[in-house]
Amino acid sequence: LVEGTRRLATGDLQHRIVAQSRSELGQLAESFNDMASALHRSREALEESERAYRDLFDNAQDLVFTTDLQHQILTVNKAGLAFLGYERDELHGRSLFDLVAPAQRVRVSETVQGVEPGAPRPLVEAALLRCQKTEAGATSEATFEILSRWIVAGGVPIGIHAIGRD
């Protein structure tokens, strides 16, 4: 049982203990095996859910992104990268407000930063800067309607998930 729990703790959810008797230890071994099977099924379901979410996120036709509570960009989907013209690593960790057109930064910042965590998030229209990848570093703007929601873990907001439509 000790070896089984150690293996389970390292992620070996296939390990089973052979119950050699109907004693209390044998029943404990059977319970261990049931628990390991349930954990294995849960992990498979979680992995499938993650694959489905990742597929939806990556292949959505709209700009889809997540930020932390300070509005630092964590993820951007393929369509968002194509809309904006940036590479994934150019956006990761960057402030969302860096992408808002300068003439709109104060308005957008005041609108979204004034929302208390957990409170309803407003619909925002904002012109975002697109990177044209020219030698001169020229940019253009695309106006997006952005709807966002809190990402919540354990009842506490930990980030923001947003969808922008051009």
Short mmCIF file of C-alpha atoms in Angstrom, two decimals:
data_model
loop_
_atom_site.label_atom_id
_atom_site.label_comp_id
_atom_site.label_asym_id
_atom_site.label_seq_id
_atom_site.Cartn_x
_atom_site.Cartn_y
_atom_site.Cartn_z
CA LEU A 1 0.00 0.00 0.00
CA VAL A 2 2.84 2.39 0.80
CA GLU A 3 4.49 1.73 -2.58
CA GLY A 4 1.12 2.12 -4.30
CA THR A 5 0.45 5.51 -2.74
CA ARG A 6 3.94 6.69 -3.64
CA ARG A 7 3.43 5.66 -7.25
CA LEU A 8 0.00 7.29 -7.29
CA ALA A 9 1.53 10.51 -5.93
CA THR A 10 3.99 10.55 -8.86
CA GLY A 11 1.14 10.27 -11.36
CA ASP A 12 1.21 6.52 -12.01
CA LEU A 13 -2.55 6.03 -12.13
CA GLN A 14 -2.24 2.61 -13.78
CA HIS A 15 -0.67 0.94 -10.74
CA ARG A 16 -2.93 -1.50 -8.92
CA ILE A 17 -2.44 -3.42 -5.69
CA VAL A 18 -3.20 -7.13 -5.68
CA ALA A 19 -5.63 -7.81 -2.83
CA GLN A 20 -4.59 -11.17 -1.44
CA SER A 21 -7.23 -11.48 1.25
CA ARG A 22 -10.60 -10.16 2.38
CA SER A 23 -9.01 -8.79 5.53
CA GLU A 24 -9.09 -5.12 6.34
CA LEU A 25 -5.82 -4.69 4.41
CA GLY A 26 -7.30 -6.47 1.41
CA GLN A 27 -10.32 -4.20 1.51
CA LEU A 28 -8.02 -1.21 1.78
CA ALA A 29 -6.14 -2.44 -1.31
CA GLU A 30 -9.44 -2.71 -3.22
CA SER A 31 -10.39 0.80 -2.12
CA PHE A 32 -6.99 2.03 -3.28
CA ASN A 33 -7.57 0.44 -6.68
CA ASP A 34 -11.04 2.00 -6.93
CA MET A 35 -9.57 5.41 -6.04
CA ALA A 36 -6.77 5.04 -8.61
CA SER A 37 -9.33 4.09 -11.29
CA ALA A 38 -11.53 7.08 -10.41
CA LEU A 39 -8.53 9.42 -10.55
CA HIS A 40 -7.53 7.98 -13.91
CA ARG A 41 -11.04 8.56 -15.32
CA SER A 42 -11.08 12.09 -13.89
CA ARG A 43 -7.72 12.88 -15.45
CA GLU A 44 -8.88 11.58 -18.85
CA ALA A 45 -12.07 13.67 -18.63
CA LEU A 46 -10.06 16.75 -17.65
CA GLU A 47 -7.64 16.22 -20.54
CA GLU A 48 -10.55 15.85 -22.97
CA SER A 49 -12.15 19.01 -21.62
CA GLU A 50 -8.83 20.85 -22.00
CA ARG A 51 -8.52 19.63 -25.62
CA ALA A 52 -12.06 20.83 -26.40
CA TYR A 53 -11.43 24.22 -24.76
CA ARG A 54 -8.09 24.62 -26.53
CA ASP A 55 -9.71 23.78 -29.88
CA LEU A 56 -12.50 26.30 -29.31
CA PHE A 57 -10.04 28.95 -28.11
CA ASP A 58 -7.51 28.45 -30.89
CA ASN A 59 -10.00 28.15 -33.74
CA ALA A 60 -12.53 30.86 -32.83
CA GLN A 61 -12.93 33.41 -35.62
CA ASP A 62 -12.91 36.33 -33.16
CA LEU A 63 -10.06 37.75 -31.12
CA VAL A 64 -9.99 35.71 -27.89
CA PHE A 65 -7.53 36.49 -25.12
CA THR A 66 -6.92 36.21 -21.40
CA THR A 67 -5.18 38.58 -19.01
CA ASP A 68 -4.23 38.59 -15.38
CA LEU A 69 -5.92 41.04 -13.00
CA GLN A 70 -3.41 43.75 -13.94
CA HIS A 71 -4.43 43.36 -17.62
CA GLN A 72 -1.14 41.72 -18.63
CA ILE A 73 -1.82 39.49 -21.64
CA LEU A 74 -1.50 35.77 -20.91
CA THR A 75 -2.93 34.11 -24.03
CA VAL A 76 -4.16 35.15 -27.48
CA ASN A 77 -5.79 32.85 -30.01
CA LYS A 78 -4.70 32.38 -33.64
CA ALA A 79 -7.35 34.74 -35.04
CA GLY A 80 -6.24 37.43 -32.57
CA LEU A 81 -2.64 37.07 -33.66
CA ALA A 82 -3.73 37.33 -37.30
CA PHE A 83 -5.99 40.35 -36.63
CA LEU A 84 -3.29 42.20 -34.73
CA GLY A 85 -0.26 41.04 -36.70
CA TYR A 86 1.86 40.11 -33.69
CA GLU A 87 3.65 36.92 -32.75
CA ARG A 88 2.48 35.16 -29.58
CA ASP A 89 5.68 35.97 -27.65
CA GLU A 90 5.38 39.68 -28.57
CA LEU A 91 2.07 39.86 -26.69
CA HIS A 92 2.59 37.54 -23.72
CA GLY A 93 3.12 39.63 -20.57
CA ARG A 94 2.45 42.89 -22.36
CA SER A 95 -0.12 45.32 -20.97
CA LEU A 96 -3.41 45.19 -22.84
CA PHE A 97 -3.45 48.98 -22.73
CA ASP A 98 -0.28 49.07 -24.89
CA LEU A 99 -2.48 47.77 -27.71
CA VAL A 100 -5.20 50.40 -27.30
CA ALA A 101 -4.93 53.39 -29.64
CA PRO A 102 -3.33 56.30 -27.73
CA ALA A 103 -6.37 58.56 -28.15
CA GLN A 104 -8.54 55.94 -26.37
CA ARG A 105 -6.21 54.64 -23.66
CA VAL A 106 -7.45 56.84 -20.83
CA ARG A 107 -11.13 56.10 -21.58
CA VAL A 108 -10.60 52.35 -21.93
CA SER A 109 -8.31 52.16 -18.91
CA GLU A 110 -10.76 54.05 -16.67
CA THR A 111 -13.65 51.90 -17.90
CA VAL A 112 -12.07 48.52 -17.25
CA GLN A 113 -9.76 49.25 -14.34
CA GLY A 114 -12.59 50.76 -12.32
CA VAL A 115 -14.47 47.46 -12.23
CA GLU A 116 -14.28 45.74 -8.86
CA PRO A 117 -13.25 42.07 -9.08
CA GLY A 118 -16.38 39.97 -9.33
CA ALA A 119 -18.60 42.85 -10.53
CA PRO A 120 -20.12 42.68 -14.03
CA ARG A 121 -17.65 43.70 -16.69
CA PRO A 122 -18.68 46.35 -19.23
CA LEU A 123 -18.82 45.97 -22.99
CA VAL A 124 -15.99 48.10 -24.38
CA GLU A 125 -15.41 49.42 -27.86
CA ALA A 126 -11.75 50.14 -28.50
CA ALA A 127 -9.41 50.73 -31.40
CA LEU A 128 -6.50 48.32 -31.09
CA LEU A 129 -3.12 48.86 -32.71
CA ARG A 130 -2.18 46.41 -35.42
CA CYS A 131 1.43 45.65 -36.19
CA GLN A 132 2.03 45.88 -39.93
CA LYS A 133 5.54 44.42 -39.70
CA THR A 134 7.02 47.10 -41.98
CA GLU A 135 10.60 48.31 -41.68
CA ALA A 136 9.30 51.63 -40.39
CA GLY A 137 7.32 49.83 -37.68
CA ALA A 138 4.06 51.31 -38.91
CA THR A 139 0.81 50.40 -37.24
CA SER A 140 -2.84 50.70 -38.14
CA GLU A 141 -5.96 50.47 -35.99
CA ALA A 142 -8.87 48.04 -35.93
CA THR A 143 -11.93 48.75 -33.82
CA PHE A 144 -13.15 45.90 -31.68
CA GLU A 145 -16.20 45.41 -29.51
CA ILE A 146 -14.82 43.57 -26.49
CA LEU A 147 -16.92 41.53 -24.08
CA SER A 148 -15.13 40.12 -21.05
CA ARG A 149 -15.78 38.03 -17.96
CA TRP A 150 -13.87 37.16 -14.83
CA ILE A 151 -11.86 33.95 -14.66
CA VAL A 152 -12.68 32.62 -11.20
CA ALA A 153 -10.89 29.99 -9.12
CA GLY A 154 -12.11 29.03 -5.68
CA GLY A 155 -14.68 31.83 -5.81
CA VAL A 156 -12.01 34.49 -6.35
CA PRO A 157 -11.35 36.34 -9.65
CA ILE A 158 -7.85 35.48 -10.89
CA GLY A 159 -7.94 36.84 -14.43
CA ILE A 160 -10.03 38.05 -17.34
CA HIS A 161 -11.25 36.18 -20.42
CA ALA A 162 -12.29 38.39 -23.34
CA ILE A 163 -13.66 38.11 -26.85
CA GLY A 164 -13.24 40.93 -29.36
CA ARG A 165 -15.20 41.22 -32.56
CA ASP A 166 -13.82 43.35 -35.38
#
